[in-house]
mmCIF file of C-alpha atoms in Angstrom:
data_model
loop_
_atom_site.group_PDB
_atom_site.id
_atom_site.type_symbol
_atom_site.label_atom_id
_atom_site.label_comp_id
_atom_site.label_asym_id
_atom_site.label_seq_id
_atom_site.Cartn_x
_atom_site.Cartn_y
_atom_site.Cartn_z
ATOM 1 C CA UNK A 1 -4.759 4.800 -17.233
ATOM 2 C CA UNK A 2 -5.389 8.494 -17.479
ATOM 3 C CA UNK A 3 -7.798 10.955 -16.090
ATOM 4 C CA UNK A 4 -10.606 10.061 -18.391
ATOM 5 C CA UNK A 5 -10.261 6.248 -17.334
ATOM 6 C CA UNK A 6 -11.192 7.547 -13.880
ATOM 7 C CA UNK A 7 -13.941 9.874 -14.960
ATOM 8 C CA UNK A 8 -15.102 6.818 -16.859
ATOM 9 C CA UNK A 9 -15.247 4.616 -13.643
ATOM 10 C CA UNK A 10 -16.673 7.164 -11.718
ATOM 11 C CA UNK A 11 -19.628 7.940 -13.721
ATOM 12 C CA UNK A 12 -20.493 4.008 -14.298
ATOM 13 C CA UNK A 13 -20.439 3.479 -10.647
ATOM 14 C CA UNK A 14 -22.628 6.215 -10.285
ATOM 15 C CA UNK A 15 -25.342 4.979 -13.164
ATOM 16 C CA UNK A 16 -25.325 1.582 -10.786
ATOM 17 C CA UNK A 17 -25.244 2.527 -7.730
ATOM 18 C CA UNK A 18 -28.502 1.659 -5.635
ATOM 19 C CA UNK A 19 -30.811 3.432 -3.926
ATOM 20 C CA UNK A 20 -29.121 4.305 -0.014
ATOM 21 C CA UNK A 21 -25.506 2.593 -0.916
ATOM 22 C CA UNK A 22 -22.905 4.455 0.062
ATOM 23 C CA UNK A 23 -19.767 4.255 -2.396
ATOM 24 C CA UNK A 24 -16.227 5.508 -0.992
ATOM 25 C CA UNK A 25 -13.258 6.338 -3.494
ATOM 26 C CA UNK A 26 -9.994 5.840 -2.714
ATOM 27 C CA UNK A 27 -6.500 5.342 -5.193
ATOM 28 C CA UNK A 28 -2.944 4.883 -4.457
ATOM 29 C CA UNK A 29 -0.544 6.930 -6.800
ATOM 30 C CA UNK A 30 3.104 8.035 -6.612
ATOM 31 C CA UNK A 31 2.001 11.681 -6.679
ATOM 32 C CA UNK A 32 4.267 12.503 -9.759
ATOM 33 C CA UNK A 33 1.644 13.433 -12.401
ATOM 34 C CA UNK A 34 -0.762 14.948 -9.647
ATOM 35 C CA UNK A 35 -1.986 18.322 -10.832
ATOM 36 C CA UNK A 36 -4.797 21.284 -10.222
ATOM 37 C CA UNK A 37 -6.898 18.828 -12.956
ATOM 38 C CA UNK A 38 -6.598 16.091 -10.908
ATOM 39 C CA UNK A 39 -7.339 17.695 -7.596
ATOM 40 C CA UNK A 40 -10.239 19.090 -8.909
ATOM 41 C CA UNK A 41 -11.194 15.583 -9.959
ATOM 42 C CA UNK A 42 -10.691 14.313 -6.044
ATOM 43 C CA UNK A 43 -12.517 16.773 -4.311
ATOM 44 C CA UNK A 44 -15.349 16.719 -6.502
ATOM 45 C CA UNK A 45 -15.542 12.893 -5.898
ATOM 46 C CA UNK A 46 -14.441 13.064 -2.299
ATOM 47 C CA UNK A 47 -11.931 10.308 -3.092
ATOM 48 C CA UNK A 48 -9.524 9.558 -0.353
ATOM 49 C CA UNK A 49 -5.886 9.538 -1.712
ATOM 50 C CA UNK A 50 -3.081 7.746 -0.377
ATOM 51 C CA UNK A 51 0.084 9.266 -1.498
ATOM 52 C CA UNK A 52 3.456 7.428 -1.649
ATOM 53 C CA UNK A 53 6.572 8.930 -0.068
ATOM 54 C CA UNK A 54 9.060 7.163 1.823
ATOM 55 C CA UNK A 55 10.633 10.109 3.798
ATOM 56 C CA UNK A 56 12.421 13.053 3.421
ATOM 57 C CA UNK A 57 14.552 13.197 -0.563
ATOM 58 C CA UNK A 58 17.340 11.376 0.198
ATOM 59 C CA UNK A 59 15.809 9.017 1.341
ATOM 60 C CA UNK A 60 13.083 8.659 -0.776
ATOM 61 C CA UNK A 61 14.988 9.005 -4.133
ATOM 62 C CA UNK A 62 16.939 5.483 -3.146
ATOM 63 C CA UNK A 63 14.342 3.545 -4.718
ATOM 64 C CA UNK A 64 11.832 5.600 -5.512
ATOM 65 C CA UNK A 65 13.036 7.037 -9.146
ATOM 66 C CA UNK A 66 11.737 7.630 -12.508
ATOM 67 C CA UNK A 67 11.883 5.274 -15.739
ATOM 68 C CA UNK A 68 15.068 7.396 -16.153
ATOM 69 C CA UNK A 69 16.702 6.712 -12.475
ATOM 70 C CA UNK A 70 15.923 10.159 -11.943
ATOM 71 C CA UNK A 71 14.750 11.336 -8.591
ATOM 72 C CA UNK A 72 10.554 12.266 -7.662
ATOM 73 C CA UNK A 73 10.839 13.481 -4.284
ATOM 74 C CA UNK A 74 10.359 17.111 -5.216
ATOM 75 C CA UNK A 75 7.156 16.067 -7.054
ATOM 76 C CA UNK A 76 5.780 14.361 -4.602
ATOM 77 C CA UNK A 77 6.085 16.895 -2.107
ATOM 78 C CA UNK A 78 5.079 19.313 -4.336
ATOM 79 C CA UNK A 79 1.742 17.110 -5.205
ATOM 80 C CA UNK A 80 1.244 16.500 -1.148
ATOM 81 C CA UNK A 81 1.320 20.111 -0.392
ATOM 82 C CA UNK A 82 -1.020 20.879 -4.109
ATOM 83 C CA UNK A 83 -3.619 18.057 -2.649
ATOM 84 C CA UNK A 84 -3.415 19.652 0.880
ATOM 85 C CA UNK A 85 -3.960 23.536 -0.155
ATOM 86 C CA UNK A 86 -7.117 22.117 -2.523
ATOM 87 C CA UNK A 87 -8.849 20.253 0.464
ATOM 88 C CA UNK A 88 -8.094 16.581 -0.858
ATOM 89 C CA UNK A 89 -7.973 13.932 1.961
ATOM 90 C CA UNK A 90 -4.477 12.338 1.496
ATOM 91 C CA UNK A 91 -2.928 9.590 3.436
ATOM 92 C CA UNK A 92 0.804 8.775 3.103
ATOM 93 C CA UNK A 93 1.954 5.895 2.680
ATOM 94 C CA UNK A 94 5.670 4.867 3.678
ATOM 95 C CA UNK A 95 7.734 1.762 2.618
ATOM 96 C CA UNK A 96 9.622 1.014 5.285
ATOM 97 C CA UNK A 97 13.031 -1.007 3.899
ATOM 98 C CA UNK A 98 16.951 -1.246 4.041
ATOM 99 C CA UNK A 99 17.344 2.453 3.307
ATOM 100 C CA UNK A 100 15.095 4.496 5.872
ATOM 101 C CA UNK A 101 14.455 1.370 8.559
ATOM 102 C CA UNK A 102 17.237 3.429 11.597
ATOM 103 C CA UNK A 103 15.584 6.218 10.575
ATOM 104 C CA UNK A 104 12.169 5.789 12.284
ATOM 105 C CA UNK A 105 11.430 9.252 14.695
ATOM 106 C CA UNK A 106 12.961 11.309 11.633
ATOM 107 C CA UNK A 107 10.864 10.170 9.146
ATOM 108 C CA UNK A 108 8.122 10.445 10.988
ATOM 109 C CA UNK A 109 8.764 14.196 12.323
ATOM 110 C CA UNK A 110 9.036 15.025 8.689
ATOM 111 C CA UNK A 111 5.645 13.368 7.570
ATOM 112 C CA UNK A 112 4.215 15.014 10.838
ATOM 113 C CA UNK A 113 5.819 18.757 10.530
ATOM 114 C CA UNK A 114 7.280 19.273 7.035
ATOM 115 C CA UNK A 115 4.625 17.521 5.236
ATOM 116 C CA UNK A 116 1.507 18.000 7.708
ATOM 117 C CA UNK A 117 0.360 14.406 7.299
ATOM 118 C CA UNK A 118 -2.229 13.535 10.288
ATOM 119 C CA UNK A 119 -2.850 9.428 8.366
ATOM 120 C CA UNK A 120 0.331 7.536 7.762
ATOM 121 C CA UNK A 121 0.446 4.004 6.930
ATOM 122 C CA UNK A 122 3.785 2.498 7.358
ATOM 123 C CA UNK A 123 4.147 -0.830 5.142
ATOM 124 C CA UNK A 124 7.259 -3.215 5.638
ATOM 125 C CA UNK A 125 9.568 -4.127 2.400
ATOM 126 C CA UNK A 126 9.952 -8.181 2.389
ATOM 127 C CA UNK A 127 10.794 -9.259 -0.908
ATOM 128 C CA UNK A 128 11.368 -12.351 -1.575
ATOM 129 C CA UNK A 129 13.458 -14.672 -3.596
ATOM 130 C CA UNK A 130 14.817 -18.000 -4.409
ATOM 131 C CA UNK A 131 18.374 -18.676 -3.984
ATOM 132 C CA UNK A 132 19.250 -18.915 -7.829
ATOM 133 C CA UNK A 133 17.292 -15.599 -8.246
ATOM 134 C CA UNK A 134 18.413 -14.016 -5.377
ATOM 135 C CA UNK A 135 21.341 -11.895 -7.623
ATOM 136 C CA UNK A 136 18.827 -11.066 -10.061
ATOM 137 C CA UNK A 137 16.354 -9.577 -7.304
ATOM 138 C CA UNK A 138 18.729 -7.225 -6.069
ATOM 139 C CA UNK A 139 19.470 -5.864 -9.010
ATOM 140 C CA UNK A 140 15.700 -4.872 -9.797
ATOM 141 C CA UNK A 141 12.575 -6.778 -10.349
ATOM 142 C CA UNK A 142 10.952 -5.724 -14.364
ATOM 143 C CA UNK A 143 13.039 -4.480 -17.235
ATOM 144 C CA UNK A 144 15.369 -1.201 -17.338
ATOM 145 C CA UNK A 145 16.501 -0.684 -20.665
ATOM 146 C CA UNK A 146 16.896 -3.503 -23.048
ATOM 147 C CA UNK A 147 17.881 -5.541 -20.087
ATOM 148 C CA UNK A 148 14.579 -8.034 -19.106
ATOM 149 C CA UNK A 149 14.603 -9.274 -15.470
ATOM 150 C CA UNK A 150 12.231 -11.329 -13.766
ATOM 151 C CA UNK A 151 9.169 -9.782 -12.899
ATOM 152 C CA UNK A 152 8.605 -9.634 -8.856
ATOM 153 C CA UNK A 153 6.580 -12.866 -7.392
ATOM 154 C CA UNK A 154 6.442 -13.758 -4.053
ATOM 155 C CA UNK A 155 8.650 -17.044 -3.955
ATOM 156 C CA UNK A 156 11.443 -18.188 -2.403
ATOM 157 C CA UNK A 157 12.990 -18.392 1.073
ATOM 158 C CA UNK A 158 15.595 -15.529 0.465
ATOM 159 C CA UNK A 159 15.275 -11.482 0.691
ATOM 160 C CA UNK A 160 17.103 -8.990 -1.293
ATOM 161 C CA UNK A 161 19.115 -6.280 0.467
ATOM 162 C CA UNK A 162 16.560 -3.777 0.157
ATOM 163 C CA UNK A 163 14.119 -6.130 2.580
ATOM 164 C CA UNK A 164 13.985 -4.558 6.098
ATOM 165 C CA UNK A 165 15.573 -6.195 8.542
ATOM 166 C CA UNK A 166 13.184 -7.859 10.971
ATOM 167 C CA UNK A 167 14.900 -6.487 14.266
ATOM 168 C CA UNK A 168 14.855 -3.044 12.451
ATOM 169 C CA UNK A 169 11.019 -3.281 11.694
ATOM 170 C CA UNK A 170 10.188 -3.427 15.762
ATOM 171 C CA UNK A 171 12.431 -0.800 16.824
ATOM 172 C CA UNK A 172 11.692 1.754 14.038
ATOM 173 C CA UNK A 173 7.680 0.887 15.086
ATOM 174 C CA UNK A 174 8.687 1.351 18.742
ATOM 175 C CA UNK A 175 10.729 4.688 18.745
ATOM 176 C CA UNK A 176 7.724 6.219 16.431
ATOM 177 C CA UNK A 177 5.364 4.848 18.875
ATOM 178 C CA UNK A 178 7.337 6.822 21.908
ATOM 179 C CA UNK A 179 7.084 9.685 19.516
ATOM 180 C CA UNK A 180 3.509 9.573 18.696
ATOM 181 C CA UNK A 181 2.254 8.535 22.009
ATOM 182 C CA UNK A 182 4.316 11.554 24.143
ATOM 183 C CA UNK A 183 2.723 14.558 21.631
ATOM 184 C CA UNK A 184 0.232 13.092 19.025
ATOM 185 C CA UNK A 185 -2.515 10.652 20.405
ATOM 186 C CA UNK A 186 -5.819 11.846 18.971
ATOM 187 C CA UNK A 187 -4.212 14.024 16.005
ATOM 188 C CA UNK A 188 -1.891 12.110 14.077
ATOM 189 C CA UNK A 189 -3.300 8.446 13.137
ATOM 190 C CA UNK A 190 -0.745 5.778 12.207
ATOM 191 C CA UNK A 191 -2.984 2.795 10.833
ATOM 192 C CA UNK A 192 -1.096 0.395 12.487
ATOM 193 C CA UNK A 193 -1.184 1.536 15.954
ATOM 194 C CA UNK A 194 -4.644 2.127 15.296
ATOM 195 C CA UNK A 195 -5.327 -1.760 14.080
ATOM 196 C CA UNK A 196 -3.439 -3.035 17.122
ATOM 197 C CA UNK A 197 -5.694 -1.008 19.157
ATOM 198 C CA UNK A 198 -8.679 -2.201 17.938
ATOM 199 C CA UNK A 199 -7.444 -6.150 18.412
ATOM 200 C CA UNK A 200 -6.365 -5.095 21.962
ATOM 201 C CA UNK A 201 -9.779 -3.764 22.409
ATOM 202 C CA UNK A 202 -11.421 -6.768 21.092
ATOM 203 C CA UNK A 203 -13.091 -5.510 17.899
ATOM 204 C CA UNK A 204 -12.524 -5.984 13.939
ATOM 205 C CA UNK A 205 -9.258 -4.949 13.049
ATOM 206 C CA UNK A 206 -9.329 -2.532 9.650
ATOM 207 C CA UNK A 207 -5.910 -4.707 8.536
ATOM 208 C CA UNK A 208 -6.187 -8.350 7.866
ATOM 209 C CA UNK A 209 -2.452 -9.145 9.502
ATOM 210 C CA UNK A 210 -4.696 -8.445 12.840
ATOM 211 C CA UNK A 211 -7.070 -11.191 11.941
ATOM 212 C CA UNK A 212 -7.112 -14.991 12.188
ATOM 213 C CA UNK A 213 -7.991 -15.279 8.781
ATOM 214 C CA UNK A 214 -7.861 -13.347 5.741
ATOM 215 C CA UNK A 215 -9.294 -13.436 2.281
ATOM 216 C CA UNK A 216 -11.553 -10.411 1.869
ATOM 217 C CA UNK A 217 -8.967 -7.691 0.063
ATOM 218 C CA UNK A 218 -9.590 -9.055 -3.056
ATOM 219 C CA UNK A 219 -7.471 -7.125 -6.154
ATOM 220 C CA UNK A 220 -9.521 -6.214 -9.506
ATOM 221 C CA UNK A 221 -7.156 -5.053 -12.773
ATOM 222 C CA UNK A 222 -8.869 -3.059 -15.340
ATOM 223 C CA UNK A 223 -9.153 -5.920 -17.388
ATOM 224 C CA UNK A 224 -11.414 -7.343 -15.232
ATOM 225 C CA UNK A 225 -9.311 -10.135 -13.884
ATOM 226 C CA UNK A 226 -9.743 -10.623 -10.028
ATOM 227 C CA UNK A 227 -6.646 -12.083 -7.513
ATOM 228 C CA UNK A 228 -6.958 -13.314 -4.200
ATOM 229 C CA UNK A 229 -5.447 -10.304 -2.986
ATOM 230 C CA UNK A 230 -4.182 -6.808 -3.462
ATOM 231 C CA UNK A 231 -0.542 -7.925 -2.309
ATOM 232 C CA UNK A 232 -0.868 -11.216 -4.511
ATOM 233 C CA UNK A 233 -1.443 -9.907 -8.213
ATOM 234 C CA UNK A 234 0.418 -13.183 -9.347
ATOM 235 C CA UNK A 235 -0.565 -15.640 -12.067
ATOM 236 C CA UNK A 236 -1.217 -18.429 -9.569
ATOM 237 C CA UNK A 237 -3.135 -16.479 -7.227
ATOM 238 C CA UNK A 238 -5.820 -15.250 -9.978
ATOM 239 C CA UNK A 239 -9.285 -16.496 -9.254
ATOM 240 C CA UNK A 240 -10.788 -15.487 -12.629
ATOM 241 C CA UNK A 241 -12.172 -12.842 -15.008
ATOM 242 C CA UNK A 242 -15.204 -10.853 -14.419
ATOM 243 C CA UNK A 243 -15.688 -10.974 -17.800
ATOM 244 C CA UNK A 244 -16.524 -14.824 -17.597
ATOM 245 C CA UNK A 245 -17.472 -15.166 -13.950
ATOM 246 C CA UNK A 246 -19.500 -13.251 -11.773
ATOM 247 C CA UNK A 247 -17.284 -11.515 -8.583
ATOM 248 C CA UNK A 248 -19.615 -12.821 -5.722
ATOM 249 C CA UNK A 249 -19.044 -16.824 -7.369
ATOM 250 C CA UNK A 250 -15.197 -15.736 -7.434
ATOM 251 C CA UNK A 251 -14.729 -14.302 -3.468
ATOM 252 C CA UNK A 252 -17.086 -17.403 -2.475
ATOM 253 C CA UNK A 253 -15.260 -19.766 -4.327
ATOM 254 C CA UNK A 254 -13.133 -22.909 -2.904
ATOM 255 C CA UNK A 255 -10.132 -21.671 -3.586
ATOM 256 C CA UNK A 256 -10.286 -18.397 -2.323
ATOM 257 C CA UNK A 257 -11.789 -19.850 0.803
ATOM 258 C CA UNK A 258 -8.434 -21.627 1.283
ATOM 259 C CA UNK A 259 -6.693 -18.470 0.494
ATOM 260 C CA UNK A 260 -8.479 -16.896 3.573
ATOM 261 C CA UNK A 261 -8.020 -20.273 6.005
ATOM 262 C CA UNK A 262 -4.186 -20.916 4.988
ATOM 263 C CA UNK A 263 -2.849 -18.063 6.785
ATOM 264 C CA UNK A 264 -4.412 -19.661 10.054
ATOM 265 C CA UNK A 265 -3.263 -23.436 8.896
ATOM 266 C CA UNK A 266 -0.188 -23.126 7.981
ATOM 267 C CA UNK A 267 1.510 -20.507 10.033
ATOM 268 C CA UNK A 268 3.264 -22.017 12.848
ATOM 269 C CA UNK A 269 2.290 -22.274 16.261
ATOM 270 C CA UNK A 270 4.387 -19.170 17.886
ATOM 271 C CA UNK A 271 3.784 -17.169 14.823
ATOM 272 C CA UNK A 272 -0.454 -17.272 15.466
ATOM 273 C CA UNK A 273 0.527 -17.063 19.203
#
């Protein structure tokens, strides 16, 4: 959307904001267009920033490439290390799939020492797919080229080959656990550990997978259409348009309500156990 877009949202959230609220700022970008302009823009809003980099560049460039299939790694470091030297608070954010998931304590070291992260969320890659789409999928979700291929949407009882594999999910966790926990308790924060912490301890989890129930991570587009959730933006999971409804009717409404409940309905037993 451009700089300006962002300026734009920034200063009508400031002509509406009330009396004592308190208004955080936070965006998720892929670092590759992140320059002195926009760090400028960051610190002078205090936004947090979480940056997206999935290890060191050869891992990283597997998926994450340009419109061209070129590599970004070397941008993205570059724009971690720009962000860091200007004072912006930056989070990374790692995808954790079929490409970096025996990779676990490296990865980590090199968010840790070569990047000087101290937040690091690490997010698991489960795509799925129907059986008839399933060759489509792992080929690439969107278009590339003149070719047109089915835009991603979370159907189907299949995974492509990129998906981690769920055995390789709990053993990368557990070997950057045995990492963190030996050195790095208190200085670097991985979200995760940090959520399962909190549920241990009895108090709100800050990630809905920790919770009975979910339902309150609602996503907003600019266009002011509003889905059940930020890992949802599908047709069938859009609520309505701010433009026609007012946001409190939409997160109160039936139907998200059932969003929320159905993760605690119609999980089975072991899996809420």
């Amino acid at each position: 959307m451009g700089l300006d877009f962002f300026r734009r949202a920034v200063d009508l959230v400031r002509r509406h904001q009330r009396p004592g609220q308190v208004v955080e700022h936070t965006i998720q970008t892929n670092g590759t267009r992140i320059d002195e302009e926009w760090c400028a823009f960051f610190r002078e809003h205090g936004f947090l920033v979480g940056l997206s980099m999935d290890g060191p560049a050869d891992v990283h460039d597997t998926y994450r490439v340009d419109k061209g299939g070129g590599p970004t790694h070397h941008r993205v470091l570059a724009a971690a290390r720009l962000m860091a030297e200007r004072g912006v608070d930056v989070n990374i954010l790692c995808t954790v799939h079929a490409a970096n998931q025996d990779r676990g304590p490296e990865l980590y070291r090199y968010f840790r020492d070569e990047v000087g992260a101290r937040f690091l969320q690490l997010i698991p890659i489960v795509e799925r797919a129907t059986p008839e789409l399933l060759p489509v999928a792992d080929a690439g979700w969107g278009t590339s080229g003149r070719e047109v291929r089915p835009l991603y949407r979370v159907e189907g009882s299949e995974v492509t080959r990129r998906s981690v594999e769920p055995d390789a999910w709990g053993r990368f966790l557990v070997a950057i656990f045995d990492e963190w926990v030996r050195r790095d308790v208190g200085t670097v924060f991985v979200q995760l550990f940090d959520a399962a912490l909190a549920s241990w301890l009895g108090t709100q989890p800050p990630l809905c997978l920790f919770n009975e129930t979910c339902g309150a991570a609602l996503a907003l587009e600019h266009t002011g259409d509003v889905y059940s959730c930020d890992h949802f933006v599908e047709p069938r999971f859009l609520l309505g348009n701010l433009h026609e409804r007012h946001l409190l009717d939409l997160v109160a409404s039936p139907r998200q309500r059932a969003f929320g409940t159905d993760k605690r309905d119609s999980l089975p037993r072991y899996c809420r156990e």
